[in-house]
Amino acid sequence: MAMSVLKNRRERGFLDGHFLIAMPGMADANFARTVVYICAHSEDGAMGFVINRPQQLNFSDVLLHLDLVGEDEVIRLPGATLDFPIRSGGPVESGRGFVLHSDDYLSESSIPVSDDICLTATLDIVRAISRGRGPQRGLMMLGYAGWGAGQIENEIGANGWLSCPAEEELIFDTNLDNKYERALGLMGITPAMLSAEAGHA
């Protein structure tokens, strides 16, 4: 399971803290025009989250589903709680929630994924957010993206992905409309410059 790559890592891999940006020829519909934030990468595999795929649920739906609030309590929740962003984080365990967040919130189950970003996958953080005590910046992800040993390297080699260092502002930015284009812009690239075919000299 790719989550174990994050929990068991001893040192950061070369894709840790990077964006993977899908090339136009991406055959897997799960990843067409996606930007994936890689949380952990090692010889055992990789895991991360799609950061530009909307999720139909909102945070109050999650709270109600988990029985953390009642119907009558939802209208009294702070606006920041109701607006807490949720994304479709990937095709693996899509019914499971993860919160990617700034390091101003930490619990015993929080796992650092970079110098400033942590991942927490327990109810503690959901309760904290519902009470206005959560992280300053965060995204709830339903599901994640995972790759087995050597798989992501092969996909990059086959012209499936571009990679570049991640930018925290882009991770937590709630405007999804042009996030794919802005991620490419970090590399000085526009979609029109990309070819679906790999070039060979």
mmCIF file of C-alpha atoms in Angstrom:
data_model
loop_
_atom_site.group_PDB
_atom_site.id
_atom_site.type_symbol
_atom_site.label_atom_id
_atom_site.label_comp_id
_atom_site.label_asym_id
_atom_site.label_seq_id
_atom_site.Cartn_x
_atom_site.Cartn_y
_atom_site.Cartn_z
ATOM 1 C CA MET A 1 0.000 0.000 0.000
ATOM 2 C CA ALA A 2 1.414 3.355 -1.094
ATOM 3 C CA MET A 3 0.566 5.076 2.227
ATOM 4 C CA SER A 4 3.261 2.917 3.805
ATOM 5 C CA VAL A 5 5.793 4.705 1.583
ATOM 6 C CA LEU A 6 5.035 7.875 3.560
ATOM 7 C CA LYS A 7 4.959 6.261 6.997
ATOM 8 C CA ASN A 8 8.094 4.169 6.493
ATOM 9 C CA ARG A 9 10.316 6.585 4.625
ATOM 10 C CA ARG A 10 13.746 7.136 6.094
ATOM 11 C CA GLU A 11 14.814 9.929 3.786
ATOM 12 C CA ARG A 12 13.189 12.062 1.118
ATOM 13 C CA GLY A 13 13.159 10.853 -2.466
ATOM 14 C CA PHE A 14 13.896 13.078 -5.441
ATOM 15 C CA LEU A 15 10.181 13.605 -6.166
ATOM 16 C CA ASP A 16 9.218 14.418 -2.563
ATOM 17 C CA GLY A 17 7.658 17.880 -2.411
ATOM 18 C CA HIS A 18 7.288 18.039 -6.199
ATOM 19 C CA PHE A 19 4.358 18.493 -8.513
ATOM 20 C CA LEU A 20 3.664 15.892 -11.178
ATOM 21 C CA ILE A 21 1.847 17.550 -14.069
ATOM 22 C CA ALA A 22 0.064 15.248 -16.498
ATOM 23 C CA MET A 23 1.142 15.459 -20.111
ATOM 24 C CA PRO A 24 -1.603 15.852 -22.777
ATOM 25 C CA GLY A 25 -1.167 12.217 -23.822
ATOM 26 C CA MET A 26 -1.967 10.861 -20.350
ATOM 27 C CA ALA A 27 -3.943 7.678 -21.090
ATOM 28 C CA ASP A 28 -5.351 7.203 -17.574
ATOM 29 C CA ALA A 29 -8.560 9.242 -17.288
ATOM 30 C CA ASN A 30 -8.029 9.435 -13.513
ATOM 31 C CA PHE A 31 -5.085 11.740 -14.179
ATOM 32 C CA ALA A 32 -5.974 13.712 -17.318
ATOM 33 C CA ARG A 33 -4.985 17.387 -16.832
ATOM 34 C CA THR A 34 -4.110 16.792 -13.189
ATOM 35 C CA VAL A 35 -1.535 18.296 -10.889
ATOM 36 C CA VAL A 36 -0.374 15.830 -8.228
ATOM 37 C CA TYR A 37 1.504 16.883 -5.111
ATOM 38 C CA ILE A 38 3.944 14.087 -4.227
ATOM 39 C CA CYS A 39 4.167 13.566 -0.471
ATOM 40 C CA ALA A 40 6.535 10.599 -0.449
ATOM 41 C CA HIS A 41 8.763 8.889 -2.987
ATOM 42 C CA SER A 42 11.257 6.088 -2.464
ATOM 43 C CA GLU A 43 12.463 2.920 -4.143
ATOM 44 C CA ASP A 44 9.316 1.272 -2.735
ATOM 45 C CA GLY A 45 6.935 3.567 -4.626
ATOM 46 C CA ALA A 46 5.261 6.965 -4.371
ATOM 47 C CA MET A 47 2.099 8.566 -3.005
ATOM 48 C CA GLY A 48 0.526 11.958 -3.386
ATOM 49 C CA PHE A 49 -2.688 13.883 -3.949
ATOM 50 C CA VAL A 50 -4.399 15.387 -6.964
ATOM 51 C CA ILE A 51 -4.837 19.055 -6.032
ATOM 52 C CA ASN A 52 -6.974 20.308 -8.921
ATOM 53 C CA ARG A 53 -9.895 17.863 -9.035
ATOM 54 C CA PRO A 54 -13.130 19.115 -7.435
ATOM 55 C CA GLN A 55 -15.196 17.031 -5.026
ATOM 56 C CA GLN A 56 -18.978 17.266 -4.973
ATOM 57 C CA LEU A 57 -19.178 16.917 -1.194
ATOM 58 C CA ASN A 58 -18.699 19.885 1.093
ATOM 59 C CA PHE A 59 -17.276 19.881 4.596
ATOM 60 C CA SER A 60 -20.670 19.889 6.303
ATOM 61 C CA ASP A 61 -21.555 16.702 4.368
ATOM 62 C CA VAL A 62 -18.448 15.069 5.826
ATOM 63 C CA LEU A 63 -19.283 16.189 9.364
ATOM 64 C CA LEU A 64 -22.824 14.866 9.051
ATOM 65 C CA HIS A 65 -21.635 11.567 7.576
ATOM 66 C CA LEU A 66 -19.208 11.086 10.471
ATOM 67 C CA ASP A 67 -21.894 12.032 13.019
ATOM 68 C CA LEU A 68 -19.699 14.847 14.344
ATOM 69 C CA VAL A 69 -22.557 17.352 14.100
ATOM 70 C CA GLY A 70 -26.320 17.164 13.792
ATOM 71 C CA GLU A 71 -28.435 18.733 11.055
ATOM 72 C CA ASP A 72 -29.452 21.550 13.417
ATOM 73 C CA GLU A 73 -25.809 22.348 14.243
ATOM 74 C CA VAL A 74 -24.623 22.796 10.655
ATOM 75 C CA ILE A 75 -26.155 26.263 10.269
ATOM 76 C CA ARG A 76 -24.243 27.449 13.358
ATOM 77 C CA LEU A 77 -20.833 26.337 12.084
ATOM 78 C CA PRO A 78 -18.315 29.119 11.306
ATOM 79 C CA GLY A 79 -18.073 30.133 7.651
ATOM 80 C CA ALA A 80 -14.424 29.046 7.509
ATOM 81 C CA THR A 81 -15.502 25.558 8.576
ATOM 82 C CA LEU A 82 -18.304 25.301 6.037
ATOM 83 C CA ASP A 83 -15.967 26.515 3.289
ATOM 84 C CA PHE A 84 -13.086 24.161 4.173
ATOM 85 C CA PRO A 85 -12.042 22.873 0.730
ATOM 86 C CA ILE A 86 -12.415 19.234 -0.292
ATOM 87 C CA ARG A 87 -10.753 17.652 -3.335
ATOM 88 C CA SER A 88 -10.802 14.282 -5.073
ATOM 89 C CA GLY A 89 -7.274 13.327 -4.062
ATOM 90 C CA GLY A 90 -6.944 10.253 -6.245
ATOM 91 C CA PRO A 91 -8.406 6.892 -7.198
ATOM 92 C CA VAL A 92 -7.003 4.875 -4.270
ATOM 93 C CA GLU A 93 -9.236 4.536 -1.174
ATOM 94 C CA SER A 94 -11.510 7.280 -2.491
ATOM 95 C CA GLY A 95 -13.813 6.955 0.519
ATOM 96 C CA ARG A 96 -11.030 7.753 2.972
ATOM 97 C CA GLY A 97 -10.258 11.303 4.047
ATOM 98 C CA PHE A 98 -6.855 12.918 4.478
ATOM 99 C CA VAL A 99 -6.081 16.520 5.428
ATOM 100 C CA LEU A 100 -3.032 18.143 3.870
ATOM 101 C CA HIS A 101 -2.280 21.219 5.957
ATOM 102 C CA SER A 102 0.095 23.878 7.249
ATOM 103 C CA ASP A 103 2.276 22.887 10.196
ATOM 104 C CA ASP A 104 0.554 25.222 12.673
ATOM 105 C CA TYR A 105 -1.695 22.245 13.530
ATOM 106 C CA LEU A 106 -0.036 19.069 14.803
ATOM 107 C CA SER A 107 -1.396 15.962 16.482
ATOM 108 C CA GLU A 108 0.261 12.680 17.395
ATOM 109 C CA SER A 109 -0.873 11.256 14.065
ATOM 110 C CA SER A 110 0.351 14.165 11.896
ATOM 111 C CA ILE A 111 3.092 13.193 9.445
ATOM 112 C CA PRO A 112 5.437 15.895 8.087
ATOM 113 C CA VAL A 113 5.610 15.760 4.295
ATOM 114 C CA SER A 114 7.799 18.843 3.818
ATOM 115 C CA ASP A 115 9.339 21.566 5.967
ATOM 116 C CA ASP A 116 6.005 23.412 6.146
ATOM 117 C CA ILE A 117 3.290 20.893 5.225
ATOM 118 C CA CYS A 118 1.850 17.970 7.171
ATOM 119 C CA LEU A 119 -0.661 15.207 6.555
ATOM 120 C CA THR A 120 -3.204 14.074 9.139
ATOM 121 C CA ALA A 121 -5.698 11.281 8.499
ATOM 122 C CA THR A 122 -7.571 10.981 11.791
ATOM 123 C CA LEU A 123 -10.844 12.363 13.107
ATOM 124 C CA ASP A 124 -8.965 14.669 15.503
ATOM 125 C CA ILE A 125 -8.221 17.196 12.773
ATOM 126 C CA VAL A 126 -11.785 17.040 11.399
ATOM 127 C CA ARG A 127 -13.124 17.812 14.884
ATOM 128 C CA ALA A 128 -10.588 20.643 15.286
ATOM 129 C CA ILE A 129 -11.610 22.187 11.952
ATOM 130 C CA SER A 130 -15.298 21.931 12.876
ATOM 131 C CA ARG A 131 -14.576 23.892 16.076
ATOM 132 C CA GLY A 132 -12.495 26.562 14.353
ATOM 133 C CA ARG A 133 -9.242 25.197 15.813
ATOM 134 C CA GLY A 134 -7.821 23.605 12.691
ATOM 135 C CA PRO A 135 -4.808 24.594 10.584
ATOM 136 C CA GLN A 136 -4.597 28.028 9.008
ATOM 137 C CA ARG A 137 -4.341 26.412 5.567
ATOM 138 C CA GLY A 138 -5.579 23.013 4.535
ATOM 139 C CA LEU A 139 -7.310 20.768 2.039
ATOM 140 C CA MET A 140 -9.307 17.643 2.726
ATOM 141 C CA MET A 141 -8.535 14.952 0.186
ATOM 142 C CA LEU A 142 -10.837 12.010 -0.476
ATOM 143 C CA GLY A 143 -8.561 9.277 -1.795
ATOM 144 C CA TYR A 144 -4.960 9.472 -2.918
ATOM 145 C CA ALA A 145 -2.699 8.583 -5.827
ATOM 146 C CA GLY A 146 -0.266 5.707 -5.363
ATOM 147 C CA TRP A 147 2.417 4.022 -7.440
ATOM 148 C CA GLY A 148 4.346 0.806 -6.837
ATOM 149 C CA ALA A 149 8.116 0.398 -6.951
ATOM 150 C CA GLY A 150 9.558 1.902 -10.142
ATOM 151 C CA GLN A 151 6.113 2.695 -11.585
ATOM 152 C CA ILE A 152 6.261 6.487 -11.444
ATOM 153 C CA GLU A 153 9.803 6.519 -12.853
ATOM 154 C CA ASN A 154 8.561 4.427 -15.804
ATOM 155 C CA GLU A 155 5.591 6.755 -16.379
ATOM 156 C CA ILE A 156 7.846 9.824 -16.366
ATOM 157 C CA GLY A 157 10.235 8.053 -18.753
ATOM 158 C CA ALA A 158 7.296 7.302 -21.064
ATOM 159 C CA ASN A 159 6.450 11.022 -21.263
ATOM 160 C CA GLY A 160 3.405 10.717 -18.979
ATOM 161 C CA TRP A 161 4.384 13.427 -16.513
ATOM 162 C CA LEU A 162 6.427 16.574 -16.072
ATOM 163 C CA SER A 163 7.788 17.348 -12.610
ATOM 164 C CA CYS A 164 8.853 20.507 -10.822
ATOM 165 C CA PRO A 165 9.274 21.679 -7.217
ATOM 166 C CA ALA A 166 5.875 22.285 -5.604
ATOM 167 C CA GLU A 167 4.703 25.736 -4.614
ATOM 168 C CA GLU A 168 2.738 25.895 -1.357
ATOM 169 C CA GLU A 169 0.588 28.773 -2.594
ATOM 170 C CA LEU A 170 -0.624 26.684 -5.513
ATOM 171 C CA ILE A 171 -1.349 23.638 -3.320
ATOM 172 C CA PHE A 172 -3.760 25.522 -1.065
ATOM 173 C CA ASP A 173 -5.156 27.959 -3.652
ATOM 174 C CA THR A 174 -8.895 27.250 -3.959
ATOM 175 C CA ASN A 175 -9.211 28.459 -7.561
ATOM 176 C CA LEU A 176 -9.220 25.240 -9.606
ATOM 177 C CA ASP A 177 -10.132 26.746 -12.983
ATOM 178 C CA ASN A 178 -6.585 27.284 -14.228
ATOM 179 C CA LYS A 179 -4.458 25.471 -11.658
ATOM 180 C CA TYR A 180 -3.161 23.064 -14.323
ATOM 181 C CA GLU A 181 -1.997 25.978 -16.493
ATOM 182 C CA ARG A 182 -0.462 27.775 -13.507
ATOM 183 C CA ALA A 183 1.462 24.639 -12.503
ATOM 184 C CA LEU A 184 2.874 24.415 -16.018
ATOM 185 C CA GLY A 185 3.697 28.113 -15.732
ATOM 186 C CA LEU A 186 6.068 27.297 -12.855
ATOM 187 C CA MET A 187 8.195 25.615 -15.518
ATOM 188 C CA GLY A 188 7.733 28.404 -18.065
ATOM 189 C CA ILE A 189 5.490 26.157 -20.185
ATOM 190 C CA THR A 190 2.022 26.658 -21.681
ATOM 191 C CA PRO A 191 -0.277 23.767 -22.697
ATOM 192 C CA ALA A 192 0.154 24.744 -26.368
ATOM 193 C CA MET A 193 3.892 24.013 -26.102
ATOM 194 C CA LEU A 194 3.311 20.395 -25.076
ATOM 195 C CA SER A 195 3.076 17.492 -27.462
ATOM 196 C CA ALA A 196 1.286 14.270 -26.631
ATOM 197 C CA GLU A 197 4.055 12.394 -28.413
ATOM 198 C CA ALA A 198 7.445 11.793 -26.816
ATOM 199 C CA GLY A 199 10.300 13.220 -28.834
ATOM 200 C CA HIS A 200 13.417 11.189 -29.528
ATOM 201 C CA ALA A 201 16.578 12.749 -30.884
#
